[in-house]
Amino acid sequence: MGSSAALITSLVSALLIYFETITETDFANLEGDGRRLAHNAAQFVHCLAQGKVGSGFDVSAAVFGSQIYRRFEPAVLEPLMNGNVCYVLGSPRFRRALILFSLHQAR
């Protein structure tokens, strides 16, 4: 696992808990929506920081500690990667979009 994935995952998870987007209990549940939301947000931020969509294994390992592989299509994140990220992250619809993305990936 790369150090950038570990750092981003820790920071994103801590911010989600600090701003009460998820609770510590939600995050502690490996099967719950809180952990999945933290994972998807960290994946997005990591892709944004790297400027590309990678495999996601390092972020997944940092969040879950083990792997169940489900590759998402890069096209899912391209609009966010090409758009005004400050607007997207500040949007009240951002959390809802991440939750919907999480639910879509769970299928």
CSV table of N, CA, C and O in Angstrom, one decimal:
chain,number,residue,atom,x,y,z
A,1,MET,N,0.9,-1.2,0.0
A,1,MET,CA,0.0,0.0,0.0
A,1,MET,C,0.9,1.2,0.0
A,1,MET,O,1.9,1.3,0.7
A,2,GLY,N,0.5,2.2,-0.8
A,2,GLY,CA,1.2,3.4,-0.9
A,2,GLY,C,1.0,4.4,0.3
A,2,GLY,O,-0.1,4.4,0.9
A,3,SER,N,1.9,5.2,0.6
A,3,SER,CA,1.8,6.1,1.7
A,3,SER,C,0.7,7.2,1.4
A,3,SER,O,0.0,7.7,2.3
A,4,SER,N,0.6,7.6,0.1
A,4,SER,CA,-0.4,8.6,-0.3
A,4,SER,C,-1.8,8.0,0.0
A,4,SER,O,-2.7,8.8,0.5
A,5,ALA,N,-2.0,6.8,-0.3
A,5,ALA,CA,-3.4,6.2,-0.1
A,5,ALA,C,-3.6,6.1,1.4
A,5,ALA,O,-4.8,6.4,1.9
A,6,ALA,N,-2.7,5.8,2.2
A,6,ALA,CA,-2.8,5.7,3.7
A,6,ALA,C,-3.1,7.1,4.2
A,6,ALA,O,-4.0,7.2,5.1
A,7,LEU,N,-2.4,8.1,3.8
A,7,LEU,CA,-2.6,9.4,4.3
A,7,LEU,C,-4.0,10.0,3.9
A,7,LEU,O,-4.7,10.5,4.7
A,8,ILE,N,-4.3,9.8,2.6
A,8,ILE,CA,-5.6,10.3,2.1
A,8,ILE,C,-6.8,9.6,2.8
A,8,ILE,O,-7.7,10.3,3.2
A,9,THR,N,-6.7,8.3,3.0
A,9,THR,CA,-7.7,7.6,3.6
A,9,THR,C,-7.9,8.0,5.0
A,9,THR,O,-9.0,8.2,5.5
A,10,SER,N,-6.8,8.2,5.8
A,10,SER,CA,-6.9,8.6,7.2
A,10,SER,C,-7.5,10.0,7.3
A,10,SER,O,-8.4,10.2,8.1
A,11,LEU,N,-7.0,10.9,6.4
A,11,LEU,CA,-7.5,12.3,6.5
A,11,LEU,C,-9.0,12.4,6.1
A,11,LEU,O,-9.8,13.0,6.8
A,12,VAL,N,-9.4,11.7,5.0
A,12,VAL,CA,-10.8,11.8,4.6
A,12,VAL,C,-11.7,11.1,5.6
A,12,VAL,O,-12.7,11.7,6.0
A,13,SER,N,-11.3,10.0,6.2
A,13,SER,CA,-12.1,9.3,7.2
A,13,SER,C,-12.3,10.2,8.4
A,13,SER,O,-13.4,10.4,9.0
A,14,ALA,N,-11.2,10.8,8.9
A,14,ALA,CA,-11.2,11.7,10.1
A,14,ALA,C,-12.1,12.9,9.8
A,14,ALA,O,-12.8,13.3,10.7
A,15,LEU,N,-12.0,13.5,8.6
A,15,LEU,CA,-12.9,14.6,8.3
A,15,LEU,C,-14.3,14.3,8.3
A,15,LEU,O,-15.2,15.0,8.8
A,16,LEU,N,-14.6,13.1,7.7
A,16,LEU,CA,-16.0,12.7,7.6
A,16,LEU,C,-16.6,12.5,9.1
A,16,LEU,O,-17.8,12.8,9.3
A,17,ILE,N,-15.8,11.9,9.9
A,17,ILE,CA,-16.2,11.7,11.3
A,17,ILE,C,-16.3,13.1,12.1
A,17,ILE,O,-17.3,13.4,12.8
A,18,TYR,N,-15.3,13.9,11.9
A,18,TYR,CA,-15.2,15.2,12.6
A,18,TYR,C,-16.4,16.1,12.2
A,18,TYR,O,-17.0,16.7,13.1
A,19,PHE,N,-16.8,16.1,10.9
A,19,PHE,CA,-17.9,16.9,10.5
A,19,PHE,C,-19.2,16.2,10.6
A,19,PHE,O,-20.2,16.6,10.0
A,20,GLU,N,-19.2,15.0,11.2
A,20,GLU,CA,-20.4,14.3,11.5
A,20,GLU,C,-21.2,13.8,10.3
A,20,GLU,O,-22.4,13.7,10.3
A,21,THR,N,-20.4,13.6,9.2
A,21,THR,CA,-21.0,13.0,8.0
A,21,THR,C,-21.3,11.6,8.3
A,21,THR,O,-22.3,11.0,7.8
A,22,ILE,N,-20.4,10.9,9.0
A,22,ILE,CA,-20.6,9.6,9.5
A,22,ILE,C,-20.2,9.6,10.9
A,22,ILE,O,-19.5,10.4,11.4
A,23,THR,N,-20.7,8.6,11.7
A,23,THR,CA,-20.3,8.4,13.1
A,23,THR,C,-19.1,7.4,13.2
A,23,THR,O,-18.9,6.7,12.3
A,24,GLU,N,-18.5,7.5,14.3
A,24,GLU,CA,-17.4,6.5,14.6
A,24,GLU,C,-18.0,5.1,14.5
A,24,GLU,O,-17.3,4.1,14.1
A,25,THR,N,-19.2,4.9,15.0
A,25,THR,CA,-19.9,3.6,15.0
A,25,THR,C,-20.1,3.1,13.6
A,25,THR,O,-19.9,2.0,13.2
A,26,ASP,N,-20.6,4.1,12.7
A,26,ASP,CA,-20.8,3.8,11.3
A,26,ASP,C,-19.5,3.3,10.6
A,26,ASP,O,-19.4,2.4,9.9
A,27,PHE,N,-18.4,4.1,11.0
A,27,PHE,CA,-17.1,3.8,10.4
A,27,PHE,C,-16.6,2.4,10.9
A,27,PHE,O,-15.9,1.7,10.1
A,28,ALA,N,-16.9,2.1,12.1
A,28,ALA,CA,-16.4,0.9,12.7
A,28,ALA,C,-17.0,-0.4,12.1
A,28,ALA,O,-16.4,-1.5,12.1
A,29,ASN,N,-18.2,-0.2,11.5
A,29,ASN,CA,-18.9,-1.3,10.9
A,29,ASN,C,-18.3,-1.6,9.5
A,29,ASN,O,-18.6,-0.8,8.6
A,30,LEU,N,-17.6,-2.7,9.3
A,30,LEU,CA,-17.0,-3.0,8.0
A,30,LEU,C,-18.0,-3.1,6.8
A,30,LEU,O,-17.7,-2.9,5.7
A,31,GLU,N,-19.2,-3.5,7.2
A,31,GLU,CA,-20.2,-3.8,6.2
A,31,GLU,C,-21.2,-2.6,6.0
A,31,GLU,O,-22.1,-2.6,5.1
A,32,GLY,N,-21.0,-1.5,6.7
A,32,GLY,CA,-22.0,-0.4,6.7
A,32,GLY,C,-21.7,0.7,5.7
A,32,GLY,O,-20.7,0.7,5.1
A,33,ASP,N,-22.7,1.5,5.6
A,33,ASP,CA,-22.6,2.6,4.7
A,33,ASP,C,-21.6,3.7,5.0
A,33,ASP,O,-21.0,4.3,4.2
A,34,GLY,N,-21.3,3.8,6.3
A,34,GLY,CA,-20.3,4.8,6.8
A,34,GLY,C,-18.9,4.4,6.2
A,34,GLY,O,-18.2,5.3,5.7
A,35,ARG,N,-18.6,3.2,6.4
A,35,ARG,CA,-17.3,2.7,5.9
A,35,ARG,C,-17.2,2.8,4.4
A,35,ARG,O,-16.2,3.2,3.8
A,36,ARG,N,-18.3,2.4,3.7
A,36,ARG,CA,-18.3,2.5,2.2
A,36,ARG,C,-18.2,3.9,1.7
A,36,ARG,O,-17.6,4.2,0.8
A,37,LEU,N,-18.9,4.9,2.4
A,37,LEU,CA,-18.8,6.3,2.1
A,37,LEU,C,-17.4,6.8,2.2
A,37,LEU,O,-16.9,7.5,1.4
A,38,ALA,N,-16.7,6.4,3.4
A,38,ALA,CA,-15.3,6.8,3.6
A,38,ALA,C,-14.5,6.3,2.5
A,38,ALA,O,-13.6,7.0,1.9
A,39,HIS,N,-14.7,5.0,2.1
A,39,HIS,CA,-13.9,4.4,1.0
A,39,HIS,C,-14.1,5.1,-0.3
A,39,HIS,O,-13.1,5.5,-1.0
A,40,ASN,N,-15.3,5.4,-0.7
A,40,ASN,CA,-15.6,6.0,-2.0
A,40,ASN,C,-15.1,7.5,-2.0
A,40,ASN,O,-14.5,7.9,-3.0
A,41,ALA,N,-15.2,8.2,-0.9
A,41,ALA,CA,-14.7,9.6,-0.8
A,41,ALA,C,-13.2,9.5,-0.9
A,41,ALA,O,-12.5,10.3,-1.6
A,42,ALA,N,-12.5,8.6,-0.2
A,42,ALA,CA,-11.1,8.5,-0.3
A,42,ALA,C,-10.6,8.1,-1.7
A,42,ALA,O,-9.6,8.6,-2.2
A,43,GLN,N,-11.3,7.2,-2.3
A,43,GLN,CA,-11.0,6.8,-3.7
A,43,GLN,C,-11.0,8.0,-4.6
A,43,GLN,O,-10.1,8.2,-5.4
A,44,PHE,N,-12.1,8.8,-4.5
A,44,PHE,CA,-12.2,10.0,-5.3
A,44,PHE,C,-11.1,11.0,-5.1
A,44,PHE,O,-10.4,11.5,-6.0
A,45,VAL,N,-10.8,11.3,-3.8
A,45,VAL,CA,-9.7,12.2,-3.5
A,45,VAL,C,-8.4,11.7,-3.9
A,45,VAL,O,-7.5,12.5,-4.5
A,46,HIS,N,-8.1,10.4,-3.8
A,46,HIS,CA,-6.9,9.8,-4.2
A,46,HIS,C,-6.7,9.9,-5.7
A,46,HIS,O,-5.6,10.3,-6.2
A,47,CYS,N,-7.8,9.6,-6.5
A,47,CYS,CA,-7.7,9.8,-7.9
A,47,CYS,C,-7.5,11.2,-8.3
A,47,CYS,O,-6.7,11.5,-9.2
A,48,LEU,N,-8.1,12.1,-7.6
A,48,LEU,CA,-8.0,13.5,-7.9
A,48,LEU,C,-6.5,14.0,-7.7
A,48,LEU,O,-5.9,14.6,-8.5
A,49,ALA,N,-6.0,13.5,-6.5
A,49,ALA,CA,-4.6,13.9,-6.2
A,49,ALA,C,-3.6,13.3,-7.2
A,49,ALA,O,-2.6,13.9,-7.5
A,50,GLN,N,-3.9,12.1,-7.7
A,50,GLN,CA,-2.9,11.4,-8.6
A,50,GLN,C,-3.2,11.8,-10.0
A,50,GLN,O,-2.3,11.6,-10.9
A,51,GLY,N,-4.3,12.4,-10.3
A,51,GLY,CA,-4.7,12.9,-11.7
A,51,GLY,C,-5.1,11.7,-12.6
A,51,GLY,O,-5.1,11.9,-13.8
A,52,LYS,N,-5.4,10.6,-12.0
A,52,LYS,CA,-5.8,9.5,-12.8
A,52,LYS,C,-6.6,8.5,-12.0
A,52,LYS,O,-6.5,8.6,-10.7
A,53,VAL,N,-7.3,7.6,-12.6
A,53,VAL,CA,-8.0,6.5,-11.9
A,53,VAL,C,-7.1,5.3,-11.9
A,53,VAL,O,-6.9,4.7,-13.0
A,54,GLY,N,-6.7,4.9,-10.8
A,54,GLY,CA,-5.8,3.7,-10.7
A,54,GLY,C,-6.7,2.5,-10.3
A,54,GLY,O,-7.9,2.5,-10.4
A,55,SER,N,-6.0,1.4,-9.8
A,55,SER,CA,-6.8,0.2,-9.5
A,55,SER,C,-7.6,0.4,-8.2
A,55,SER,O,-8.6,-0.3,-8.1
A,56,GLY,N,-7.2,1.2,-7.3
A,56,GLY,CA,-7.9,1.4,-6.1
A,56,GLY,C,-7.6,0.4,-5.0
A,56,GLY,O,-8.2,0.5,-3.9
A,57,PHE,N,-6.7,-0.5,-5.2
A,57,PHE,CA,-6.4,-1.5,-4.2
A,57,PHE,C,-5.8,-0.9,-3.0
A,57,PHE,O,-6.1,-1.3,-1.9
A,58,ASP,N,-4.9,0.1,-3.1
A,58,ASP,CA,-4.2,0.7,-2.0
A,58,ASP,C,-5.2,1.4,-1.0
A,58,ASP,O,-5.2,1.2,0.2
A,59,VAL,N,-6.1,2.1,-1.6
A,59,VAL,CA,-7.1,2.8,-0.8
A,59,VAL,C,-8.1,1.8,-0.1
A,59,VAL,O,-8.4,1.9,1.0
A,60,SER,N,-8.5,0.8,-0.9
A,60,SER,CA,-9.4,-0.2,-0.4
A,60,SER,C,-8.7,-1.0,0.8
A,60,SER,O,-9.3,-1.2,1.8
A,61,ALA,N,-7.4,-1.3,0.7
A,61,ALA,CA,-6.7,-1.9,1.7
A,61,ALA,C,-6.6,-1.0,3.0
A,61,ALA,O,-6.7,-1.5,4.1
A,62,ALA,N,-6.4,0.3,2.8
A,62,ALA,CA,-6.3,1.2,3.9
A,62,ALA,C,-7.7,1.3,4.6
A,62,ALA,O,-7.7,1.4,5.8
A,63,VAL,N,-8.8,1.2,3.9
A,63,VAL,CA,-10.1,1.3,4.5
A,63,VAL,C,-10.6,0.0,5.1
A,63,VAL,O,-11.1,0.0,6.2
A,64,PHE,N,-10.5,-1.1,4.4
A,64,PHE,CA,-11.1,-2.3,4.8
A,64,PHE,C,-10.1,-3.3,5.4
A,64,PHE,O,-10.5,-4.3,6.0
A,65,GLY,N,-8.8,-3.2,5.0
A,65,GLY,CA,-7.8,-4.2,5.5
A,65,GLY,C,-7.7,-5.4,4.7
A,65,GLY,O,-6.8,-6.2,4.9
A,66,SER,N,-8.6,-5.7,3.8
A,66,SER,CA,-8.5,-6.9,3.0
A,66,SER,C,-9.3,-6.5,1.7
A,66,SER,O,-9.8,-5.4,1.5
A,67,GLN,N,-9.3,-7.4,0.7
A,67,GLN,CA,-9.8,-7.1,-0.6
A,67,GLN,C,-10.9,-7.9,-1.1
A,67,GLN,O,-10.9,-9.2,-0.9
A,68,ILE,N,-11.9,-7.3,-1.6
A,68,ILE,CA,-12.9,-7.9,-2.5
A,68,ILE,C,-13.0,-7.0,-3.7
A,68,ILE,O,-13.3,-5.9,-3.6
A,69,TYR,N,-12.5,-7.6,-4.8
A,69,TYR,CA,-12.3,-6.7,-6.0
A,69,TYR,C,-13.5,-6.5,-6.8
A,69,TYR,O,-14.2,-7.4,-7.2
A,70,ARG,N,-13.9,-5.2,-7.0
A,70,ARG,CA,-14.9,-4.8,-7.9
A,70,ARG,C,-14.4,-3.5,-8.5
A,70,ARG,O,-14.4,-2.5,-7.9
A,71,ARG,N,-14.0,-3.6,-9.8
A,71,ARG,CA,-13.5,-2.4,-10.5
A,71,ARG,C,-14.6,-1.6,-11.0
A,71,ARG,O,-15.5,-2.1,-11.6
A,72,PHE,N,-14.6,-0.3,-10.7
A,72,PHE,CA,-15.6,0.6,-11.3
A,72,PHE,C,-15.1,1.2,-12.6
A,72,PHE,O,-13.9,1.2,-12.8
A,73,GLU,N,-16.0,1.6,-13.4
A,73,GLU,CA,-15.6,2.2,-14.7
A,73,GLU,C,-15.0,3.6,-14.5
A,73,GLU,O,-15.6,4.4,-13.7
A,74,PRO,N,-13.9,3.9,-15.1
A,74,PRO,CA,-13.3,5.2,-14.9
A,74,PRO,C,-14.3,6.3,-15.3
A,74,PRO,O,-14.2,7.4,-14.8
A,75,ALA,N,-15.2,6.1,-16.2
A,75,ALA,CA,-16.1,7.1,-16.6
A,75,ALA,C,-17.0,7.6,-15.5
A,75,ALA,O,-17.5,8.7,-15.5
A,76,VAL,N,-17.1,6.8,-14.4
A,76,VAL,CA,-17.9,7.2,-13.3
A,76,VAL,C,-17.3,8.5,-12.6
A,76,VAL,O,-18.1,9.4,-12.2
A,77,LEU,N,-16.0,8.6,-12.6
A,77,LEU,CA,-15.4,9.7,-11.9
A,77,LEU,C,-14.9,10.8,-12.9
A,77,LEU,O,-14.6,11.9,-12.5
A,78,GLU,N,-14.9,10.5,-14.2
A,78,GLU,CA,-14.4,11.5,-15.2
A,78,GLU,C,-15.1,12.9,-15.1
A,78,GLU,O,-14.4,13.9,-15.1
A,79,PRO,N,-16.4,12.9,-14.9
A,79,PRO,CA,-17.1,14.2,-14.8
A,79,PRO,C,-16.6,15.0,-13.6
A,79,PRO,O,-16.4,16.2,-13.7
A,80,LEU,N,-16.3,14.3,-12.5
A,80,LEU,CA,-15.8,15.0,-11.3
A,80,LEU,C,-14.3,15.4,-11.6
A,80,LEU,O,-13.9,16.5,-11.1
A,81,MET,N,-13.6,14.6,-12.2
A,81,MET,CA,-12.2,14.9,-12.4
A,81,MET,C,-12.0,16.0,-13.4
A,81,MET,O,-11.0,16.8,-13.3
A,82,ASN,N,-12.9,16.2,-14.3
A,82,ASN,CA,-12.8,17.3,-15.3
A,82,ASN,C,-13.5,18.6,-14.9
A,82,ASN,O,-13.4,19.6,-15.6
A,83,GLY,N,-14.3,18.5,-13.9
A,83,GLY,CA,-15.1,19.6,-13.5
A,83,GLY,C,-14.5,20.5,-12.5
A,83,GLY,O,-13.3,20.4,-12.1
A,84,ASN,N,-15.3,21.5,-12.0
A,84,ASN,CA,-14.8,22.4,-11.0
A,84,ASN,C,-14.9,21.7,-9.6
A,84,ASN,O,-16.0,21.6,-9.0
A,85,VAL,N,-13.8,21.1,-9.2
A,85,VAL,CA,-13.9,20.3,-8.0
A,85,VAL,C,-14.3,21.0,-6.7
A,85,VAL,O,-15.0,20.5,-5.9
A,86,CYS,N,-13.8,22.3,-6.6
A,86,CYS,CA,-14.2,23.1,-5.4
A,86,CYS,C,-15.7,23.2,-5.4
A,86,CYS,O,-16.3,23.1,-4.3
A,87,TYR,N,-16.4,23.4,-6.5
A,87,TYR,CA,-17.8,23.5,-6.5
A,87,TYR,C,-18.4,22.2,-6.1
A,87,TYR,O,-19.4,22.1,-5.3
A,88,VAL,N,-17.9,21.1,-6.7
A,88,VAL,CA,-18.5,19.8,-6.5
A,88,VAL,C,-18.4,19.4,-5.0
A,88,VAL,O,-19.3,18.9,-4.4
A,89,LEU,N,-17.2,19.6,-4.4
A,89,LEU,CA,-17.0,19.2,-3.0
A,89,LEU,C,-17.8,20.1,-2.1
A,89,LEU,O,-18.2,19.6,-1.0
A,90,GLY,N,-18.1,21.3,-2.5
A,90,GLY,CA,-18.9,22.2,-1.6
A,90,GLY,C,-20.4,22.0,-1.8
A,90,GLY,O,-21.2,22.6,-1.0
A,91,SER,N,-20.8,21.3,-2.8
A,91,SER,CA,-22.2,21.1,-3.1
A,91,SER,C,-22.9,20.3,-2.1
A,91,SER,O,-22.4,19.2,-1.7
A,92,PRO,N,-24.1,20.7,-1.7
A,92,PRO,CA,-24.9,19.8,-0.8
A,92,PRO,C,-25.2,18.5,-1.4
A,92,PRO,O,-25.5,17.5,-0.7
A,93,ARG,N,-25.2,18.4,-2.7
A,93,ARG,CA,-25.5,17.2,-3.4
A,93,ARG,C,-24.3,16.2,-3.4
A,93,ARG,O,-24.4,15.0,-3.8
A,94,PHE,N,-23.1,16.6,-3.0
A,94,PHE,CA,-21.9,15.8,-3.0
A,94,PHE,C,-22.1,14.5,-2.2
A,94,PHE,O,-21.8,13.4,-2.6
A,95,ARG,N,-22.5,14.7,-0.9
A,95,ARG,CA,-22.7,13.5,0.0
A,95,ARG,C,-23.7,12.6,-0.6
A,95,ARG,O,-23.5,11.4,-0.6
A,96,ARG,N,-24.8,13.1,-1.1
A,96,ARG,CA,-25.8,12.2,-1.8
A,96,ARG,C,-25.3,11.5,-2.9
A,96,ARG,O,-25.5,10.3,-3.1
A,97,ALA,N,-24.5,12.2,-3.8
A,97,ALA,CA,-23.9,11.5,-4.9
A,97,ALA,C,-22.9,10.4,-4.5
A,97,ALA,O,-22.9,9.3,-5.1
A,98,LEU,N,-22.1,10.6,-3.4
A,98,LEU,CA,-21.3,9.6,-2.9
A,98,LEU,C,-22.0,8.4,-2.4
A,98,LEU,O,-21.7,7.2,-2.6
A,99,ILE,N,-23.1,8.7,-1.7
A,99,ILE,CA,-24.0,7.6,-1.2
A,99,ILE,C,-24.6,6.8,-2.4
A,99,ILE,O,-24.5,5.5,-2.4
A,100,LEU,N,-25.1,7.5,-3.4
A,100,LEU,CA,-25.6,6.8,-4.5
A,100,LEU,C,-24.6,6.0,-5.2
A,100,LEU,O,-24.8,4.8,-5.7
A,101,PHE,N,-23.4,6.5,-5.4
A,101,PHE,CA,-22.2,5.8,-6.0
A,101,PHE,C,-21.9,4.6,-5.2
A,101,PHE,O,-21.7,3.5,-5.7
A,102,SER,N,-22.0,4.7,-3.8
A,102,SER,CA,-21.7,3.6,-3.0
A,102,SER,C,-22.7,2.5,-3.2
A,102,SER,O,-22.4,1.3,-3.3
A,103,LEU,N,-24.0,2.9,-3.2
A,103,LEU,CA,-25.0,1.9,-3.4
A,103,LEU,C,-24.9,1.2,-4.8
A,103,LEU,O,-25.2,0.0,-4.9
A,104,HIS,N,-24.6,2.0,-5.8
A,104,HIS,CA,-24.4,1.4,-7.2
A,104,HIS,C,-23.3,0.4,-7.2
A,104,HIS,O,-23.4,-0.6,-7.8
A,105,GLN,N,-22.2,0.7,-6.5
A,105,GLN,CA,-21.0,-0.2,-6.4
A,105,GLN,C,-21.3,-1.5,-5.6
A,105,GLN,O,-20.7,-2.5,-5.9
A,106,ALA,N,-22.3,-1.4,-4.7
A,106,ALA,CA,-22.6,-2.5,-3.9
A,106,ALA,C,-23.3,-3.6,-4.6
A,106,ALA,O,-23.4,-4.8,-4.2
A,107,ARG,N,-23.9,-3.3,-5.8
A,107,ARG,CA,-24.7,-4.2,-6.6
A,107,ARG,C,-23.8,-5.3,-7.2
A,107,ARG,O,-22.7,-5.2,-7.5
